[in-house]
Coordinates of C-alpha atoms and ligand atoms in Angstrom, one line a residue:
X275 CA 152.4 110.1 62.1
X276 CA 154.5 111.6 65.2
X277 CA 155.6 115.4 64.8
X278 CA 158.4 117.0 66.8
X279 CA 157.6 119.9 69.0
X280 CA 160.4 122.2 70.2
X281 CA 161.5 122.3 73.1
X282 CA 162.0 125.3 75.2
X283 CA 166.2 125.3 76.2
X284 CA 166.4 126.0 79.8
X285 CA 169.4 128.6 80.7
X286 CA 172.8 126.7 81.4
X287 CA 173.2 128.0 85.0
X288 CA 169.4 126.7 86.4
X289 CA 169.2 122.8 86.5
X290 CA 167.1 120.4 85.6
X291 CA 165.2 119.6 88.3
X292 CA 164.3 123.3 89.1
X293 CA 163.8 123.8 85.1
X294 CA 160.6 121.2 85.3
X295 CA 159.4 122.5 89.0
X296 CA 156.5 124.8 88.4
X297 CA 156.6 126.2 92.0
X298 CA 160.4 127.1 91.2
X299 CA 159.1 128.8 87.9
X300 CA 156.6 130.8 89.8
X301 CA 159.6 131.2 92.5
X302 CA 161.6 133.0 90.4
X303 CA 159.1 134.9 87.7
X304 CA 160.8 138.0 86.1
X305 CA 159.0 141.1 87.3
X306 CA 160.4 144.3 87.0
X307 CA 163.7 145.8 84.6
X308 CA 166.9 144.3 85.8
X309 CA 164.8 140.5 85.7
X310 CA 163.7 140.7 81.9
X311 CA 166.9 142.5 81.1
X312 CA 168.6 139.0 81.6
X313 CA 166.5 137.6 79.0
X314 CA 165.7 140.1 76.6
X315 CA 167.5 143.3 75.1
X316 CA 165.1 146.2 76.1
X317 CA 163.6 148.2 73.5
X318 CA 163.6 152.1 73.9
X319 CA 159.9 151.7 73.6
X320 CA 160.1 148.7 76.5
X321 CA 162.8 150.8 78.5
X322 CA 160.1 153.5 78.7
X323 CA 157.2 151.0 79.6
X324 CA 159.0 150.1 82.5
X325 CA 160.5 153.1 83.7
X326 CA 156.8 155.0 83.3
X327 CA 156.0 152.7 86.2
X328 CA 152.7 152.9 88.1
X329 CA 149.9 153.6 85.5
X330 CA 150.8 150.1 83.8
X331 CA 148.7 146.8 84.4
X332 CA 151.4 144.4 86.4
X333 CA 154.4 142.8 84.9
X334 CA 155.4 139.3 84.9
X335 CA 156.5 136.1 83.4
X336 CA 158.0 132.9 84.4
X337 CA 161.7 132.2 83.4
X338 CA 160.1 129.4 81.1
X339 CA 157.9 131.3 78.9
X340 CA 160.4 134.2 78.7
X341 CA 163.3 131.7 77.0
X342 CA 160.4 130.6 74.5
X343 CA 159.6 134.3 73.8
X344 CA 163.5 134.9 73.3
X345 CA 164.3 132.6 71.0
X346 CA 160.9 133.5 68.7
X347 CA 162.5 135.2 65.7
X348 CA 159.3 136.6 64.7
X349 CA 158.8 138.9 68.2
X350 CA 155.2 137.4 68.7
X351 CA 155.3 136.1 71.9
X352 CA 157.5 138.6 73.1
X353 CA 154.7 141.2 72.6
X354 CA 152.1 139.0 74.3
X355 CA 154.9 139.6 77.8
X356 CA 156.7 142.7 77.2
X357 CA 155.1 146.2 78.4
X358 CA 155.5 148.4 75.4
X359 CA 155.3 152.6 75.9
X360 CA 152.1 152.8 74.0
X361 CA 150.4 150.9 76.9
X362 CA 150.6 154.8 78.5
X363 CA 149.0 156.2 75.4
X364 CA 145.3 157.1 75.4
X365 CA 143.2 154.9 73.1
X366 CA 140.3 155.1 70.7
X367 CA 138.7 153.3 73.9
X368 CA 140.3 152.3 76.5
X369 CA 137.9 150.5 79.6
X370 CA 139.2 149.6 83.3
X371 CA 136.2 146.8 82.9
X372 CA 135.5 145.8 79.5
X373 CA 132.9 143.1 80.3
X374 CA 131.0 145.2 82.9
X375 CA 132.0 142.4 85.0
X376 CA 131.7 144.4 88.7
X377 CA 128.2 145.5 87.7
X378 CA 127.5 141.6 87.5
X379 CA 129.2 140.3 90.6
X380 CA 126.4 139.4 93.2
X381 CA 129.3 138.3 95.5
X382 CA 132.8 139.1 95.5
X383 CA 134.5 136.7 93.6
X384 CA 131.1 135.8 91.6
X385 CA 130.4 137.0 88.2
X386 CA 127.0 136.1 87.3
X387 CA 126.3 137.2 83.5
X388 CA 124.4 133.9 82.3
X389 CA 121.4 132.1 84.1
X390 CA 123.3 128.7 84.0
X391 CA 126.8 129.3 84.7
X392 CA 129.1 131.9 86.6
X393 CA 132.6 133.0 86.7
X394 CA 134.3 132.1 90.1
X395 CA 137.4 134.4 90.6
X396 CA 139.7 132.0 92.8
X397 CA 142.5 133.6 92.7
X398 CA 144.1 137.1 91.5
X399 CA 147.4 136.1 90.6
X400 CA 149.2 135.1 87.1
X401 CA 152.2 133.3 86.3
X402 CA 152.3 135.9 83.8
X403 CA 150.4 139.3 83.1
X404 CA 149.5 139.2 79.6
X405 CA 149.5 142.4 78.1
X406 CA 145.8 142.2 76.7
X407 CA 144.1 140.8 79.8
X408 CA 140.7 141.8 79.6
X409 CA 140.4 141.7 83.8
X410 CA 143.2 144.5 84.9
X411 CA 140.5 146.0 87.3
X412 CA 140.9 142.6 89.1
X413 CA 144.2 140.5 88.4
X414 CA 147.6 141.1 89.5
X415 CA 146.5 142.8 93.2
X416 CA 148.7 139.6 94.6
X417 CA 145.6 138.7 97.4
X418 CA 146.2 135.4 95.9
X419 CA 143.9 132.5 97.1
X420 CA 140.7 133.9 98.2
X421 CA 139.7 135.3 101.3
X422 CA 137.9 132.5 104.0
X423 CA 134.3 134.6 104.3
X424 CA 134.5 135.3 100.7
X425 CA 135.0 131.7 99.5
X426 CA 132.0 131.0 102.4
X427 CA 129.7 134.1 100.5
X428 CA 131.0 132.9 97.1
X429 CA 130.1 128.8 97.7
X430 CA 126.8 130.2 99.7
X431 CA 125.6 132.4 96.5
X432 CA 126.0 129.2 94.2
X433 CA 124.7 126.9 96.5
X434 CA 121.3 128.8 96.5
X435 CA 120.7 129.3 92.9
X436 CA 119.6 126.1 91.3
X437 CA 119.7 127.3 88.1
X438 CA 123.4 127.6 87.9
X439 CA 124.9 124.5 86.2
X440 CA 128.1 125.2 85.7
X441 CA 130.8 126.7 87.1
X442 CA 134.2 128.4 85.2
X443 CA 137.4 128.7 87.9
X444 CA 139.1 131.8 86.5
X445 CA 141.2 134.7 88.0
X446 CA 143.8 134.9 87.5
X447 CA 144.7 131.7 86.7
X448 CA 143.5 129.1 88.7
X449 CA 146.4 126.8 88.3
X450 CA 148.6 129.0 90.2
X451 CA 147.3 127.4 93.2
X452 CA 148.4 124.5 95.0
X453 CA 147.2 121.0 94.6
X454 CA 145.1 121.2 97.7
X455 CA 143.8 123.9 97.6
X456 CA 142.0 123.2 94.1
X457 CA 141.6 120.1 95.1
X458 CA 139.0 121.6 98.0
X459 CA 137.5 124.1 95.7
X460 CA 137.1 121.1 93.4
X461 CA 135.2 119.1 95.9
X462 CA 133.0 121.5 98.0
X463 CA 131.7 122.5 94.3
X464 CA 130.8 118.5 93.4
X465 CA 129.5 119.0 96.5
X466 CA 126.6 120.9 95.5
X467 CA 123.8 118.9 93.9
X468 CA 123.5 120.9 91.0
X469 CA 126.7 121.7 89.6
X470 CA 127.3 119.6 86.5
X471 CA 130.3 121.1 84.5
X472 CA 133.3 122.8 86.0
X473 CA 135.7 124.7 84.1
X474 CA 139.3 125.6 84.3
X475 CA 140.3 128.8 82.5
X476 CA 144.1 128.7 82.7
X477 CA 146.7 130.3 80.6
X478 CA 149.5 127.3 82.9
X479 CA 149.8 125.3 80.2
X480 CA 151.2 127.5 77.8
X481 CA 153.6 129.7 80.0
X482 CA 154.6 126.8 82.6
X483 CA 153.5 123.6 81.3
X484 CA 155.3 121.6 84.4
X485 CA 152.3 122.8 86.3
X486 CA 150.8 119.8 84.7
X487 CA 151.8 117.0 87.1
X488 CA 150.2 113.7 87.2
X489 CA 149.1 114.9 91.0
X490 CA 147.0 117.3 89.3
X491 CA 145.3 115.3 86.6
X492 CA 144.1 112.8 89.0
X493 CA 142.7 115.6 91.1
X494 CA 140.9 117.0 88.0
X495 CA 140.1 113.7 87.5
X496 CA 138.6 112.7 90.3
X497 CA 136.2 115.8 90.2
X498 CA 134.8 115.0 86.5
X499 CA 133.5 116.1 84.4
X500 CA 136.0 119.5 84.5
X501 CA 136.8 120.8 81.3
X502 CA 140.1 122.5 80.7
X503 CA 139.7 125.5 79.2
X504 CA 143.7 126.5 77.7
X505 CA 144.5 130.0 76.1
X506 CA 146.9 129.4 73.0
X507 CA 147.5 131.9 70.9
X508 CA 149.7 131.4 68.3
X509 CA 151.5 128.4 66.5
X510 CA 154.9 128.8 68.3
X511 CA 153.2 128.3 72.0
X512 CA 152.6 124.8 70.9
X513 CA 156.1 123.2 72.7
X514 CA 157.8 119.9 73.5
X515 CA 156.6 120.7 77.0
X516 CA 153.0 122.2 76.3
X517 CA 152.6 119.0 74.5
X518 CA 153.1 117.1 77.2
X519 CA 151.0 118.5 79.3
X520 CA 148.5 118.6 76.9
X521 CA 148.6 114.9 76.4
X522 CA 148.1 114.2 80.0
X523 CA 145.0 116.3 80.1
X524 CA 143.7 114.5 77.0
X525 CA 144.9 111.1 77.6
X526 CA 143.0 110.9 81.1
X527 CA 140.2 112.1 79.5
X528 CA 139.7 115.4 80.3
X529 CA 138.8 117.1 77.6
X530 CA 140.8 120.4 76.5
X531 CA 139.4 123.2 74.8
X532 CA 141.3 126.3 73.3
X533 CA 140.2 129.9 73.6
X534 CA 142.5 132.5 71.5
X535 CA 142.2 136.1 71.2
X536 CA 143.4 137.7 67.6
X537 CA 145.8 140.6 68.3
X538 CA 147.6 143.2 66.2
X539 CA 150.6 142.3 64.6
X540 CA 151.1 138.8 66.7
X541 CA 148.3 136.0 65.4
X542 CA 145.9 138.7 62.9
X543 CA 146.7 136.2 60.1
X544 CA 144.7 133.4 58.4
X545 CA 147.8 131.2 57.8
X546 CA 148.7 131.8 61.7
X547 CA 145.8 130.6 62.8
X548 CA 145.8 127.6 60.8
X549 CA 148.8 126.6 62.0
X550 CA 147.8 127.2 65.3
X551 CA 144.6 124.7 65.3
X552 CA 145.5 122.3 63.1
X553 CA 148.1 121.6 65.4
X554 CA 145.7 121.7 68.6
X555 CA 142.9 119.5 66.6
X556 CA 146.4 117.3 66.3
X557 CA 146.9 117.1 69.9
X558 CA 142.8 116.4 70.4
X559 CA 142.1 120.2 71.7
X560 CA 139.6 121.6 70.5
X561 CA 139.5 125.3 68.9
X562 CA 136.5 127.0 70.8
X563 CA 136.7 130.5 70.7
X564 CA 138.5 133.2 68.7
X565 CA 137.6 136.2 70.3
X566 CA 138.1 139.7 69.4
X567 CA 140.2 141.7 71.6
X568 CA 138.1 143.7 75.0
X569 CA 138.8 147.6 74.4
X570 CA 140.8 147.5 78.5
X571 CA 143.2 149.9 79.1
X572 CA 146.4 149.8 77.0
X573 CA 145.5 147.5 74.5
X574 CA 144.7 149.8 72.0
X575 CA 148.1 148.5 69.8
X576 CA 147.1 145.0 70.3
X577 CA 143.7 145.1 69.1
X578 CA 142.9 144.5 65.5
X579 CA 139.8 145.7 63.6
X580 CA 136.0 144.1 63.6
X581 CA 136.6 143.9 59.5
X582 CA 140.4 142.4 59.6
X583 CA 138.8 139.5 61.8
X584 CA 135.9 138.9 59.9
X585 CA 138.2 138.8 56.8
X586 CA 140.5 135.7 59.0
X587 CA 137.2 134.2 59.6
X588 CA 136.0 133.9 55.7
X589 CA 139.6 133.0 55.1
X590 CA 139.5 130.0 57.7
X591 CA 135.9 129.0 56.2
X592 CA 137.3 127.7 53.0
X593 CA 140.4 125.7 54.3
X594 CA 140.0 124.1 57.6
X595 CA 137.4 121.6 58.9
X596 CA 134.6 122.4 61.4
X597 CA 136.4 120.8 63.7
X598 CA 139.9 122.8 63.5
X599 CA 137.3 126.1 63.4
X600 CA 137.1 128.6 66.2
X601 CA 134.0 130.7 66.9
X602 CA 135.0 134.4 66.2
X603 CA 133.2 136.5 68.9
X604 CA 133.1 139.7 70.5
X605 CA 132.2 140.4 74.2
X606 CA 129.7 143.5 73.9
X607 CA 131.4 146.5 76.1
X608 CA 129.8 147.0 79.3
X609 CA 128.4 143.7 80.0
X610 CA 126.2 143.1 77.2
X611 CA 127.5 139.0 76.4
X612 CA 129.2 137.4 73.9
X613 CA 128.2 137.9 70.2
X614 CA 128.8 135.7 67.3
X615 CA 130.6 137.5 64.1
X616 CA 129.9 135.9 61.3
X617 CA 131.0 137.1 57.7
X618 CA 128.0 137.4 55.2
X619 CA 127.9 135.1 52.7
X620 CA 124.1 135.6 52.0
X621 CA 124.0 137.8 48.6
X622 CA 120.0 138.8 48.3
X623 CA 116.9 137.5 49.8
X624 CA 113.4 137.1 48.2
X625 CA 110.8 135.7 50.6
X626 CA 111.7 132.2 50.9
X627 CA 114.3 132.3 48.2
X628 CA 118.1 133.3 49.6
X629 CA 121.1 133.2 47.3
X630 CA 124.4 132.5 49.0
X631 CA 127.9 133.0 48.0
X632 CA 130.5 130.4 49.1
X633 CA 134.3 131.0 50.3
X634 CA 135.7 130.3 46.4
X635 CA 133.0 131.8 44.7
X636 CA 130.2 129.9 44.0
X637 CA 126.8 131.1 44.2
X638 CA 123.3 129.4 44.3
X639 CA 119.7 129.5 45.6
X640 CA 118.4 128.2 49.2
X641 CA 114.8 127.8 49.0
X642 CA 112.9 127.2 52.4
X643 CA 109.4 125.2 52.6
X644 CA 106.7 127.1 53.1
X645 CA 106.3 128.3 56.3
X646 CA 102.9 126.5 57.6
X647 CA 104.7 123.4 56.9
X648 CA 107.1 124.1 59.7
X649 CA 106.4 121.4 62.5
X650 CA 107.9 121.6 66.1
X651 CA 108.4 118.0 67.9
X652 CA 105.7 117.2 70.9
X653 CA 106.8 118.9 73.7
X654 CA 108.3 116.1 76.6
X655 CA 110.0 117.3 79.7
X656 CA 113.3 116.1 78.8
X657 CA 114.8 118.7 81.9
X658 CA 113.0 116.9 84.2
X659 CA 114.0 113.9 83.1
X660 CA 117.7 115.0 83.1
X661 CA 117.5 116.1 86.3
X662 CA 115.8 112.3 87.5
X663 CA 118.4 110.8 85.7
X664 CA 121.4 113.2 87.9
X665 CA 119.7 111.7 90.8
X666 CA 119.6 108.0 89.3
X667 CA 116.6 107.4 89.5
X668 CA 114.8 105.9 86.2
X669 CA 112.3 107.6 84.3
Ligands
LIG865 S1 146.4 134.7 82.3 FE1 144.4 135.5 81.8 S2 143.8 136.7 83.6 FE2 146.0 136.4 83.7 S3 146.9 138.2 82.8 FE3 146.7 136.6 81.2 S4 144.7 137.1 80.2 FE4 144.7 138.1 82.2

């Protein structure tokens, strides 16, 4: 089975070989009114956006992801790009740092929320300022790569906390940068002992899929295990050329995961996001998160309801497999972590005895054993082991 992606026309004027260039698409982004007004007819509402100027979180797109957002019919995408006037209003909450995340930065461009993993900020820049980002207090202040003594404070802080396993490039995007100068961020991180994963958050792939050369893969690669962490949020993001740059994650075995946040009136539908992950399970991505939209400033328009996402969630319960289902969480304001929302499906409870409803309906009994017959396995020190096994030595 082989399904056809669309592909994204490039304008008649630009050629080929600057079309697929991802520097050229960064080269030329559209960034203020006169750029998007060769793409798009303005809006009263956008006009306004634009022309109210300074309070708004930056604005930009590359000339790639603005043709795919012109030719969607259904205005999605375009609201995911566009500054809208209602960015200006006041909202029911509306926080410069949703995540609490400069209370929880022990280093500059270190965000250090879990025991076992922090945030490295690498870079501030886009390729496109979505309109919900959840980091405005940071992104979009063009100080692109980071600054030499706090890359040094920022490797030094990691370096001397053993308990930090895993590290998550983010930003900005972190794809925005050059080849070599991931590549070094890549390697002076393998270089310490006790890193094991590295992540890639990067939103590249969806709004300037040439980034994704063969160069790159190798370098990601060469640096494994990195998982790529990609931000697709609705159906019609899913290209010819995402595809293929999908495909060349996946087919080198580096392993893709998808991250989506719901938002008002662009991807708040159960059908939606079916389409939307049945298509990345398709393409061997897996749908990770599905997270409910950070309270930051402007977003109150894009932001749906706790209830109208716990309703997707039942809905995507009964129809798609485990493995096309996203986890539907919400990052508790101020820095308190991620939380799980679950719908209820548990009816009553009587001591051991808990009656469930499922997604169509049908109810019955769970009974648990007792609980003095609960047993926990012997306890064996499978992290030591782990970490005699990192160093290759036998056990
Ligand atoms: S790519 Fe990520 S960090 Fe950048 S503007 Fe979009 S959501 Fe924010």
């Amino acid at each position: 089975m082989k399904f056809e992606f669309p592909s994204v026309q490039k304008p008649e004027d630009v050629a080929i070989a600057d079309w697929n260039n991802w520097t050229w698409q960064l080269r030329h982004a559209l960034k203020n009114q006169k750029d998007f007004e060769t793409v798009f007819q303005l809006t009263e509402a956008e006009r306004i956006a634009f022309e109210g100027g300074k309070e708004l979180f930056n604005i930009r797109t590359t000339p790639y992801y603005a043709a795919l957002a012109g030719r969607d019919a259904t205005q999605s995408i375009r609201q995911i790009l566009m500054p809208h006037q209602k960015e200006l209003s006041e909202g029911s909450q509306q926080m410069l740092d949703p995540l609490g995340e400069r209370v929880n930065n022990p280093s500059p461009r270190i965000i250090h929320r879990y025991s076992d993993r922090v945030l490295f900020l690498v870079t501030d820049i886009c390729s496109v300022y979505c309109r919900f980002c959840t980091r405005k207090h940071f992104t979009g202040q063009e100080q692109a790569f980071i600054k030499a003594d706090e890359y040094t404070q920022a490797l030094q802080y990691i370096r001397s906390h053993p308990g930090i396993r895993e590290v998550i490039l983010s930003g900005g995007d972190p794809l925005t940068l050059g080849d070599s100068h991931l590549e070094r961020v890549l390697a002076d991180l393998r270089s310490i002992e006790h890193i094991e994963i590295i992540r890639i958050g990067s939103r590249m792939p969806v709004v300037c899929p040439m980034r994704v050369t063969e160069d790159l893969v190798k370098i990601l690669r060469k640096h494994k295990p990195v998982y790529l962490m990609s931000h697709f949020n609705h159906p019609g993001e899913l290209t010819a050329e995402a595809v293929t740059a999908i495909e060349k994650f996946v087919d080198s075995g580096i392993p893709v995961m998808n991250q989506m946040v719901l938002l008002n009136g662009i991807n708040n539908h159960p059908a939606l996001i079916q389409a939307l992950n049945r298509r990345l399970v398709y393409l061997r991505v897996k749908p990770y998160y599905m997270f409910q939209c950070d309270p930051s400033l402007g977003t109150d328009h894009l932001r749906t309801s706790v209830e109208d996402s716990l309703e997707i969630q039942k809905e995507l319960w009964g129809h798609l497999s485990g493995l096309a289902m996203p986890n539907l969480s919400l990052d508790i304001p101020s820095g308190g972590g991620k939380t799980y929302l679950v719908p209820n499906f548990q009816v009553s409870q009587d001591g051991p005895v808990r009656r469930y409803v499922g997604w169509d309906g049908v109810e019955a009994e769970y009974v648990s054993p007792p609980a003095e017959s609960i047993r926990k396995p012997e306890a064996y020190p499978y992290d030591l082991e782990w970490e005699q096994l990192k160093k290759g030595k036998q056990t």
